[in-house]
Amino acid sequence: MSTRARFAAGVLPYLRGECLPRVTGAVFLDNLLDSYGVGKVGEAMTKAEVLNAEIRDTRGTRAARRMRAAGKVPAVLYGHGQEAVSLALPADRLAAAVRHGHRLLQLQGGVNEQCLIKQLQWDVWGKELLHVDLTRVYADERVKVEVPIELHGEAPGIKSGGVLTQVLATVEVECPAAAVPDKIQININHLEVNQALTVADLDLPENVKALTPADEIVVHCPEAVEAPEETTEGPAEPELIQRQSGEAGEEG
Amino acid sequence: MALMPKRVKHRKAQRGRIRGNATRGNRVVFGQFGLQATQGGWISAATIEAGRIAAQQYLRGEGRLYIRVFPHKPITSIPLETRMGKGKGEPEYWAAVVRPGTILYEIGGVNEDMAKICFARLAHKMPVRVQLVKRHAGT
């Protein structure tokens, strides 16, 4: 079911007031999240987002620009030893899928294949997608992906004068293609000053194995260091790198 | 003290032109939130320092501030009431050349509301228009 259809089926009855008297707030929120295809935090995005893919024959910058102006994103599909196929995907649907953390896509239309988002190219402002690399996968195939890490809770170390510093923003994991988590949480509720949490402390879902070394620090809370006293002393001008006299002679 | 290179090859540099958008240094990589320039321009070392002080006074040791630009370019000027000619002026200050899209500062370890207020105070100091951006998730 498409995102638009899910939205219509899941949210519109609530907005019309048809369902409100019969559901509690929590159920409403769950349904709302389900309708957007957003799972619970840390939960795998098991549903593949269905996108209509067109095979594209055009190549080059100008054709790609025209395509983007028409609301499509150029993409390439490769993998499994088969030939690479150039595609055009609907920009709005693809952006929504990316925003909601989907990694697995089900392509329909020009090609009927399941694929994983391998790489995204963004514009300067990081708002519009310029190009997408897709790789063919089977649902049960184990894949290696980078998953963002999300801090959960409040570290007591901050109140004791520590500075919370997230060193690692993403972690590389290996998991079935159909069970790629949208994010991985780490609980920092017990993080005191001068303590650190490592990759080993991540709450990994079932079937998900971290490939990043287990002893790598994810987040730590060192003591806040006072800025050194401002000194007005020091050179007013930087040192000039002088040429060797021998070099100058050779050139001259 | 204001930022400045330690060693340089040449004391003076030509003015140059700021063309196009930033194709590097345009993503948030260290913290969770960033301040992105939407205009191009020169940001002097004193301005970068003023921004740092404004942000750190607000943060008060909470969170961490990252400065993503460095003043590499020497800016020269001719003294007042001087006749034209007689060569290029003397270096007055150092500036960072900023293209639209460059991330100027980043903040980590604070929530979004705090980052917004902090960057709003910092943005007042900047000679270019700026916007708040968040780190991209995954992929």
PDB file of N, CA, C and O in Angstrom, chain A residues 36-99:
ATOM      1  N   TYR A  36       1.860   6.042   8.750  1.00  0.00           N
ATOM      2  CA  TYR A  36       2.993   6.680   8.078  1.00  0.00           C
ATOM      3  C   TYR A  36       4.090   5.664   7.758  1.00  0.00           C
ATOM      4  O   TYR A  36       5.110   6.011   7.199  1.00  0.00           O
ATOM      5  N   GLY A  37       3.890   4.418   8.202  1.00  0.00           N
ATOM      6  CA  GLY A  37       4.930   3.423   7.989  1.00  0.00           C
ATOM      7  C   GLY A  37       6.077   3.586   8.957  1.00  0.00           C
ATOM      8  O   GLY A  37       7.166   3.111   8.741  1.00  0.00           O
ATOM      9  N   VAL A  38       5.842   4.297  10.073  1.00  0.00           N
ATOM     10  CA  VAL A  38       6.892   4.518  11.064  1.00  0.00           C
ATOM     11  C   VAL A  38       6.711   3.504  12.180  1.00  0.00           C
ATOM     12  O   VAL A  38       5.653   3.457  12.809  1.00  0.00           O
ATOM     13  N   GLY A  39       7.732   2.656  12.398  1.00  0.00           N
ATOM     14  CA  GLY A  39       7.636   1.660  13.448  1.00  0.00           C
ATOM     15  C   GLY A  39       8.008   2.249  14.786  1.00  0.00           C
ATOM     16  O   GLY A  39       8.304   3.434  14.891  1.00  0.00           O
ATOM     17  N   LYS A  40       7.992   1.414  15.818  1.00  0.00           N
ATOM     18  CA  LYS A  40       8.438   1.875  17.123  1.00  0.00           C
ATOM     19  C   LYS A  40       9.942   2.070  17.059  1.00  0.00           C
ATOM     20  O   LYS A  40      10.614   1.486  16.213  1.00  0.00           O
ATOM     21  N   VAL A  41      10.443   2.862  18.008  1.00  0.00           N
ATOM     22  CA  VAL A  41      11.868   3.208  17.981  1.00  0.00           C
ATOM     23  C   VAL A  41      12.713   1.940  18.083  1.00  0.00           C
ATOM     24  O   VAL A  41      12.453   1.085  18.922  1.00  0.00           O
ATOM     25  N   GLY A  42      13.724   1.831  17.241  1.00  0.00           N
ATOM     26  CA  GLY A  42      14.609   0.667  17.262  1.00  0.00           C
ATOM     27  C   GLY A  42      14.031  -0.530  16.545  1.00  0.00           C
ATOM     28  O   GLY A  42      14.695  -1.525  16.356  1.00  0.00           O
ATOM     29  N   GLU A  43      12.791  -0.418  16.126  1.00  0.00           N
ATOM     30  CA  GLU A  43      12.145  -1.539  15.464  1.00  0.00           C
ATOM     31  C   GLU A  43      12.572  -1.579  14.001  1.00  0.00           C
ATOM     32  O   GLU A  43      12.803  -0.533  13.399  1.00  0.00           O
ATOM     33  N   ALA A  44      12.661  -2.771  13.468  1.00  0.00           N
ATOM     34  CA  ALA A  44      13.104  -2.880  12.076  1.00  0.00           C
ATOM     35  C   ALA A  44      12.008  -2.394  11.140  1.00  0.00           C
ATOM     36  O   ALA A  44      10.825  -2.554  11.401  1.00  0.00           O
ATOM     37  N   MET A  45      12.444  -1.786  10.043  1.00  0.00           N
ATOM     38  CA  MET A  45      11.507  -1.352   9.000  1.00  0.00           C
ATOM     39  C   MET A  45      11.266  -2.553   8.095  1.00  0.00           C
ATOM     40  O   MET A  45      11.939  -2.725   7.083  1.00  0.00           O
ATOM     41  N   THR A  46      10.362  -3.442   8.505  1.00  0.00           N
ATOM     42  CA  THR A  46      10.186  -4.689   7.768  1.00  0.00           C
ATOM     43  C   THR A  46       9.454  -4.479   6.449  1.00  0.00           C
ATOM     44  O   THR A  46       9.634  -5.236   5.520  1.00  0.00           O
ATOM     45  N   LYS A  47       8.616  -3.448   6.387  1.00  0.00           N
ATOM     46  CA  LYS A  47       7.852  -3.240   5.157  1.00  0.00           C
ATOM     47  C   LYS A  47       8.739  -2.539   4.133  1.00  0.00           C
ATOM     48  O   LYS A  47       9.386  -1.561   4.454  1.00  0.00           O
ATOM     49  N   ALA A  48       8.688  -3.070   2.919  1.00  0.00           N
ATOM     50  CA  ALA A  48       9.417  -2.398   1.836  1.00  0.00           C
ATOM     51  C   ALA A  48       8.507  -1.334   1.252  1.00  0.00           C
ATOM     52  O   ALA A  48       7.326  -1.582   1.013  1.00  0.00           O
ATOM     53  N   GLU A  49       9.049  -0.154   1.066  1.00  0.00           N
ATOM     54  CA  GLU A  49       8.272   0.938   0.484  1.00  0.00           C
ATOM     55  C   GLU A  49       8.128   0.682  -1.019  1.00  0.00           C
ATOM     56  O   GLU A  49       9.125   0.438  -1.699  1.00  0.00           O
ATOM     57  N   VAL A  50       6.905   0.728  -1.498  1.00  0.00           N
ATOM     58  CA  VAL A  50       6.664   0.443  -2.922  1.00  0.00           C
ATOM     59  C   VAL A  50       6.797   1.736  -3.721  1.00  0.00           C
ATOM     60  O   VAL A  50       6.167   2.742  -3.402  1.00  0.00           O
ATOM     61  N   LEU A  51       7.654   1.712  -4.719  1.00  0.00           N
ATOM     62  CA  LEU A  51       7.866   2.890  -5.567  1.00  0.00           C
ATOM     63  C   LEU A  51       7.698   2.515  -7.029  1.00  0.00           C
ATOM     64  O   LEU A  51       8.074   1.416  -7.440  1.00  0.00           O
ATOM     65  N   ASN A  52       7.164   3.447  -7.764  1.00  0.00           N
ATOM     66  CA  ASN A  52       6.987   3.225  -9.189  1.00  0.00           C
ATOM     67  C   ASN A  52       8.254   3.688  -9.922  1.00  0.00           C
ATOM     68  O   ASN A  52       8.583   4.864  -9.899  1.00  0.00           O
ATOM     69  N   ALA A  53       8.948   2.744 -10.532  1.00  0.00           N
ATOM     70  CA  ALA A  53      10.221   3.087 -11.193  1.00  0.00           C
ATOM     71  C   ALA A  53      10.049   3.060 -12.703  1.00  0.00           C
ATOM     72  O   ALA A  53       9.443   2.142 -13.246  1.00  0.00           O
ATOM     73  N   GLU A  54      10.587   4.083 -13.333  1.00  0.00           N
ATOM     74  CA  GLU A  54      10.587   4.113 -14.803  1.00  0.00           C
ATOM     75  C   GLU A  54      12.019   3.899 -15.267  1.00  0.00           C
ATOM     76  O   GLU A  54      12.951   4.440 -14.660  1.00  0.00           O
ATOM     77  N   ILE A  55      12.161   3.144 -16.332  1.00  0.00           N
ATOM     78  CA  ILE A  55      13.505   2.980 -16.914  1.00  0.00           C
ATOM     79  C   ILE A  55      13.815   4.232 -17.717  1.00  0.00           C
ATOM     80  O   ILE A  55      12.970   4.726 -18.458  1.00  0.00           O
ATOM     81  N   ARG A  56      15.024   4.765 -17.509  1.00  0.00           N
ATOM     82  CA  ARG A  56      15.360   6.015 -18.212  1.00  0.00           C
ATOM     83  C   ARG A  56      16.446   5.736 -19.251  1.00  0.00           C
ATOM     84  O   ARG A  56      17.388   4.970 -18.987  1.00  0.00           O
ATOM     85  N   ASP A  57      16.275   6.378 -20.414  1.00  0.00           N
ATOM     86  CA  ASP A  57      17.247   6.193 -21.497  1.00  0.00           C
ATOM     87  C   ASP A  57      18.198   7.380 -21.571  1.00  0.00           C
ATOM     88  O   ASP A  57      19.275   7.272 -22.147  1.00  0.00           O
ATOM     89  N   THR A  58      17.768   8.497 -20.991  1.00  0.00           N
ATOM     90  CA  THR A  58      18.580   9.712 -21.110  1.00  0.00           C
ATOM     91  C   THR A  58      19.763   9.661 -20.151  1.00  0.00           C
ATOM     92  O   THR A  58      19.700   9.026 -19.107  1.00  0.00           O
ATOM     93  N   ARG A  59      20.821  10.347 -20.544  1.00  0.00           N
ATOM     94  CA  ARG A  59      22.013  10.421 -19.702  1.00  0.00           C
ATOM     95  C   ARG A  59      22.463  11.876 -19.617  1.00  0.00           C
ATOM     96  O   ARG A  59      22.080  12.690 -20.445  1.00  0.00           O
ATOM     97  N   GLY A  60      23.273  12.185 -18.654  1.00  0.00           N
ATOM     98  CA  GLY A  60      23.928  13.497 -18.599  1.00  0.00           C
ATOM     99  C   GLY A  60      23.245  14.491 -17.688  1.00  0.00           C
ATOM    100  O   GLY A  60      22.118  14.304 -17.227  1.00  0.00           O
ATOM    101  N   THR A  61      23.989  15.582 -17.434  1.00  0.00           N
ATOM    102  CA  THR A  61      23.569  16.603 -16.480  1.00  0.00           C
ATOM    103  C   THR A  61      22.246  17.271 -16.877  1.00  0.00           C
ATOM    104  O   THR A  61      21.353  17.432 -16.049  1.00  0.00           O
ATOM    105  N   ARG A  62      22.160  17.666 -18.147  1.00  0.00           N
ATOM    106  CA  ARG A  62      20.987  18.437 -18.569  1.00  0.00           C
ATOM    107  C   ARG A  62      19.717  17.592 -18.476  1.00  0.00           C
ATOM    108  O   ARG A  62      18.675  18.063 -18.028  1.00  0.00           O
ATOM    109  N   ALA A  63      19.827  16.335 -18.906  1.00  0.00           N
ATOM    110  CA  ALA A  63      18.659  15.447 -18.840  1.00  0.00           C
ATOM    111  C   ALA A  63      18.264  15.216 -17.382  1.00  0.00           C
ATOM    112  O   ALA A  63      17.071  15.196 -17.053  1.00  0.00           O
ATOM    113  N   ALA A  64      19.287  15.071 -16.515  1.00  0.00           N
ATOM    114  CA  ALA A  64      19.013  14.843 -15.082  1.00  0.00           C
ATOM    115  C   ALA A  64      18.322  16.061 -14.481  1.00  0.00           C
ATOM    116  O   ALA A  64      17.395  15.927 -13.683  1.00  0.00           O
ATOM    117  N   ARG A  65      18.760  17.253 -14.883  1.00  0.00           N
ATOM    118  CA  ARG A  65      18.139  18.484 -14.367  1.00  0.00           C
ATOM    119  C   ARG A  65      16.682  18.579 -14.798  1.00  0.00           C
ATOM    120  O   ARG A  65      15.823  18.933 -14.005  1.00  0.00           O
ATOM    121  N   ARG A  66      16.427  18.241 -16.063  1.00  0.00           N
ATOM    122  CA  ARG A  66      15.048  18.283 -16.568  1.00  0.00           C
ATOM    123  C   ARG A  66      14.180  17.292 -15.802  1.00  0.00           C
ATOM    124  O   ARG A  66      13.044  17.575 -15.455  1.00  0.00           O
ATOM    125  N   MET A  67      14.769  16.138 -15.512  1.00  0.00           N
ATOM    126  CA  MET A  67      14.047  15.100 -14.784  1.00  0.00           C
ATOM    127  C   MET A  67      13.688  15.579 -13.375  1.00  0.00           C
ATOM    128  O   MET A  67      12.569  15.400 -12.914  1.00  0.00           O
ATOM    129  N   ARG A  68      14.649  16.237 -12.713  1.00  0.00           N
ATOM    130  CA  ARG A  68      14.408  16.742 -11.352  1.00  0.00           C
ATOM    131  C   ARG A  68      13.342  17.824 -11.372  1.00  0.00           C
ATOM    132  O   ARG A  68      12.506  17.895 -10.464  1.00  0.00           O
ATOM    133  N   ALA A  69      13.363  18.654 -12.417  1.00  0.00           N
ATOM    134  CA  ALA A  69      12.355  19.712 -12.531  1.00  0.00           C
ATOM    135  C   ALA A  69      10.969  19.104 -12.709  1.00  0.00           C
ATOM    136  O   ALA A  69       9.961  19.709 -12.320  1.00  0.00           O
ATOM    137  N   ALA A  70      10.911  17.910 -13.297  1.00  0.00           N
ATOM    138  CA  ALA A  70       9.624  17.238 -13.509  1.00  0.00           C
ATOM    139  C   ALA A  70       9.222  16.393 -12.303  1.00  0.00           C
ATOM    140  O   ALA A  70       8.256  15.625 -12.385  1.00  0.00           O
ATOM    141  N   GLY A  71       9.962  16.510 -11.212  1.00  0.00           N
ATOM    142  CA  GLY A  71       9.579  15.797  -9.978  1.00  0.00           C
ATOM    143  C   GLY A  71      10.071  14.368  -9.906  1.00  0.00           C
ATOM    144  O   GLY A  71       9.472  13.535  -9.234  1.00  0.00           O
ATOM    145  N   LYS A  72      11.144  14.073 -10.623  1.00  0.00           N
ATOM    146  CA  LYS A  72      11.703  12.715 -10.574  1.00  0.00           C
ATOM    147  C   LYS A  72      13.168  12.760 -10.170  1.00  0.00           C
ATOM    148  O   LYS A  72      13.839  13.770 -10.402  1.00  0.00           O
ATOM    149  N   VAL A  73      13.636  11.681  -9.590  1.00  0.00           N
ATOM    150  CA  VAL A  73      15.037  11.603  -9.154  1.00  0.00           C
ATOM    151  C   VAL A  73      15.731  10.514  -9.969  1.00  0.00           C
ATOM    152  O   VAL A  73      15.237   9.382 -10.017  1.00  0.00           O
ATOM    153  N   PRO A  74      16.860  10.835 -10.618  1.00  0.00           N
ATOM    154  CA  PRO A  74      17.592   9.780 -11.319  1.00  0.00           C
ATOM    155  C   PRO A  74      18.181   8.771 -10.339  1.00  0.00           C
ATOM    156  O   PRO A  74      18.642   9.161  -9.259  1.00  0.00           O
ATOM    157  N   ALA A  75      18.132   7.510 -10.725  1.00  0.00           N
ATOM    158  CA  ALA A  75      18.648   6.450  -9.841  1.00  0.00           C
ATOM    159  C   ALA A  75      19.314   5.384 -10.698  1.00  0.00           C
ATOM    160  O   ALA A  75      19.103   5.332 -11.910  1.00  0.00           O
ATOM    161  N   VAL A  76      20.126   4.573 -10.052  1.00  0.00           N
ATOM    162  CA  VAL A  76      20.744   3.435 -10.737  1.00  0.00           C
ATOM    163  C   VAL A  76      20.588   2.199  -9.861  1.00  0.00           C
ATOM    164  O   VAL A  76      20.723   2.286  -8.639  1.00  0.00           O
ATOM    165  N   LEU A  77      20.239   1.096 -10.496  1.00  0.00           N
ATOM    166  CA  LEU A  77      20.042  -0.171  -9.785  1.00  0.00           C
ATOM    167  C   LEU A  77      21.093  -1.156 -10.265  1.00  0.00           C
ATOM    168  O   LEU A  77      21.251  -1.362 -11.469  1.00  0.00           O
ATOM    169  N   TYR A  78      21.820  -1.760  -9.329  1.00  0.00           N
ATOM    170  CA  TYR A  78      22.855  -2.727  -9.714  1.00  0.00           C
ATOM    171  C   TYR A  78      22.967  -3.807  -8.655  1.00  0.00           C
ATOM    172  O   TYR A  78      22.301  -3.752  -7.616  1.00  0.00           O
ATOM    173  N   GLY A  79      23.834  -4.772  -8.902  1.00  0.00           N
ATOM    174  CA  GLY A  79      24.091  -5.816  -7.911  1.00  0.00           C
ATOM    175  C   GLY A  79      23.704  -7.195  -8.382  1.00  0.00           C
ATOM    176  O   GLY A  79      23.083  -7.356  -9.448  1.00  0.00           O
ATOM    177  N   HIS A  80      24.132  -8.217  -7.627  1.00  0.00           N
ATOM    178  CA  HIS A  80      23.854  -9.632  -7.913  1.00  0.00           C
ATOM    179  C   HIS A  80      24.405 -10.069  -9.269  1.00  0.00           C
ATOM    180  O   HIS A  80      23.853 -10.965  -9.907  1.00  0.00           O
ATOM    181  N   GLY A  81      25.444  -9.391  -9.732  1.00  0.00           N
ATOM    182  CA  GLY A  81      26.085  -9.773 -10.989  1.00  0.00           C
ATOM    183  C   GLY A  81      25.257  -9.479 -12.227  1.00  0.00           C
ATOM    184  O   GLY A  81      25.590  -9.912 -13.321  1.00  0.00           O
ATOM    185  N   GLN A  82      24.155  -8.760 -12.064  1.00  0.00           N
ATOM    186  CA  GLN A  82      23.320  -8.429 -13.223  1.00  0.00           C
ATOM    187  C   GLN A  82      23.673  -7.045 -13.752  1.00  0.00           C
ATOM    188  O   GLN A  82      24.379  -6.283 -13.092  1.00  0.00           O
ATOM    189  N   GLU A  83      23.080  -6.739 -14.884  1.00  0.00           N
ATOM    190  CA  GLU A  83      23.384  -5.470 -15.538  1.00  0.00           C
ATOM    191  C   GLU A  83      22.812  -4.296 -14.750  1.00  0.00           C
ATOM    192  O   GLU A  83      21.728  -4.422 -14.153  1.00  0.00           O
ATOM    193  N   ALA A  84      23.522  -3.193 -14.764  1.00  0.00           N
ATOM    194  CA  ALA A  84      23.022  -1.982 -14.086  1.00  0.00           C
ATOM    195  C   ALA A  84      21.907  -1.355 -14.924  1.00  0.00           C
ATOM    196  O   ALA A  84      21.980  -1.335 -16.150  1.00  0.00           O
ATOM    197  N   VAL A  85      20.866  -0.869 -14.228  1.00  0.00           N
ATOM    198  CA  VAL A  85      19.720  -0.265 -14.918  1.00  0.00           C
ATOM    199  C   VAL A  85      19.568   1.166 -14.420  1.00  0.00           C
ATOM    200  O   VAL A  85      19.571   1.421 -13.212  1.00  0.00           O
ATOM    201  N   SER A  86      19.416   2.110 -15.369  1.00  0.00           N
ATOM    202  CA  SER A  86      19.182   3.506 -14.991  1.00  0.00           C
ATOM    203  C   SER A  86      17.685   3.723 -14.832  1.00  0.00           C
ATOM    204  O   SER A  86      16.899   3.328 -15.700  1.00  0.00           O
ATOM    205  N   LEU A  87      17.304   4.353 -13.722  1.00  0.00           N
ATOM    206  CA  LEU A  87      15.883   4.498 -13.404  1.00  0.00           C
ATOM    207  C   LEU A  87      15.540   5.942 -13.086  1.00  0.00           C
ATOM    208  O   LEU A  87      16.423   6.770 -12.842  1.00  0.00           O
ATOM    209  N   ALA A  88      14.259   6.224 -13.063  1.00  0.00           N
ATOM    210  CA  ALA A  88      13.748   7.503 -12.563  1.00  0.00           C
ATOM    211  C   ALA A  88      12.685   7.182 -11.524  1.00  0.00           C
ATOM    212  O   ALA A  88      11.768   6.398 -11.793  1.00  0.00           O
ATOM    213  N   LEU A  89      12.822   7.777 -10.320  1.00  0.00           N
ATOM    214  CA  LEU A  89      11.886   7.496  -9.223  1.00  0.00           C
ATOM    215  C   LEU A  89      11.132   8.776  -8.864  1.00  0.00           C
ATOM    216  O   LEU A  89      11.666   9.872  -9.013  1.00  0.00           O
ATOM    217  N   PRO A  90       9.901   8.643  -8.390  1.00  0.00           N
ATOM    218  CA  PRO A  90       9.149   9.848  -7.988  1.00  0.00           C
ATOM    219  C   PRO A  90       9.814  10.520  -6.782  1.00  0.00           C
ATOM    220  O   PRO A  90      10.036   9.878  -5.751  1.00  0.00           O
ATOM    221  N   ALA A  91      10.139  11.820  -6.906  1.00  0.00           N
ATOM    222  CA  ALA A  91      10.931  12.519  -5.883  1.00  0.00           C
ATOM    223  C   ALA A  91      10.208  12.596  -4.539  1.00  0.00           C
ATOM    224  O   ALA A  91      10.819  12.352  -3.488  1.00  0.00           O
ATOM    225  N   ASP A  92       8.919  12.923  -4.551  1.00  0.00           N
ATOM    226  CA  ASP A  92       8.208  13.118  -3.283  1.00  0.00           C
ATOM    227  C   ASP A  92       8.094  11.819  -2.495  1.00  0.00           C
ATOM    228  O   ASP A  92       8.306  11.785  -1.284  1.00  0.00           O
ATOM    229  N   ARG A  93       7.783  10.722  -3.225  1.00  0.00           N
ATOM    230  CA  ARG A  93       7.612   9.427  -2.557  1.00  0.00           C
ATOM    231  C   ARG A  93       8.956   8.926  -2.014  1.00  0.00           C
ATOM    232  O   ARG A  93       9.035   8.371  -0.920  1.00  0.00           O
ATOM    233  N   LEU A  94      10.005   9.134  -2.781  1.00  0.00           N
ATOM    234  CA  LEU A  94      11.337   8.689  -2.359  1.00  0.00           C
ATOM    235  C   LEU A  94      11.809   9.498  -1.148  1.00  0.00           C
ATOM    236  O   LEU A  94      12.322   8.934  -0.169  1.00  0.00           O
ATOM    237  N   ALA A  95      11.588  10.814  -1.194  1.00  0.00           N
ATOM    238  CA  ALA A  95      12.002  11.668  -0.065  1.00  0.00           C
ATOM    239  C   ALA A  95      11.263  11.272   1.197  1.00  0.00           C
ATOM    240  O   ALA A  95      11.834  11.236   2.291  1.00  0.00           O
ATOM    241  N   ALA A  96       9.966  10.949   1.073  1.00  0.00           N
ATOM    242  CA  ALA A  96       9.166  10.534   2.243  1.00  0.00           C
ATOM    243  C   ALA A  96       9.710   9.226   2.811  1.00  0.00           C
ATOM    244  O   ALA A  96       9.828   9.066   4.029  1.00  0.00           O
ATOM    245  N   ALA A  97      10.060   8.298   1.917  1.00  0.00           N
ATOM    246  CA  ALA A  97      10.595   7.003   2.367  1.00  0.00           C
ATOM    247  C   ALA A  97      11.909   7.194   3.113  1.00  0.00           C
ATOM    248  O   ALA A  97      12.132   6.592   4.165  1.00  0.00           O
ATOM    249  N   VAL A  98      12.764   8.065   2.577  1.00  0.00           N
ATOM    250  CA  VAL A  98      14.063   8.316   3.219  1.00  0.00           C
ATOM    251  C   VAL A  98      13.857   8.990   4.569  1.00  0.00           C
ATOM    252  O   VAL A  98      14.489   8.653   5.568  1.00  0.00           O
ATOM    253  N   ARG A  99      12.933   9.960   4.598  1.00  0.00           N
ATOM    254  CA  ARG A  99      12.666  10.707   5.836  1.00  0.00           C
ATOM    255  C   ARG A  99      12.164   9.779   6.935  1.00  0.00           C
ATOM    256  O   ARG A  99      12.477   9.958   8.095  1.00  0.00           O
TER     257      ARG A  99
END
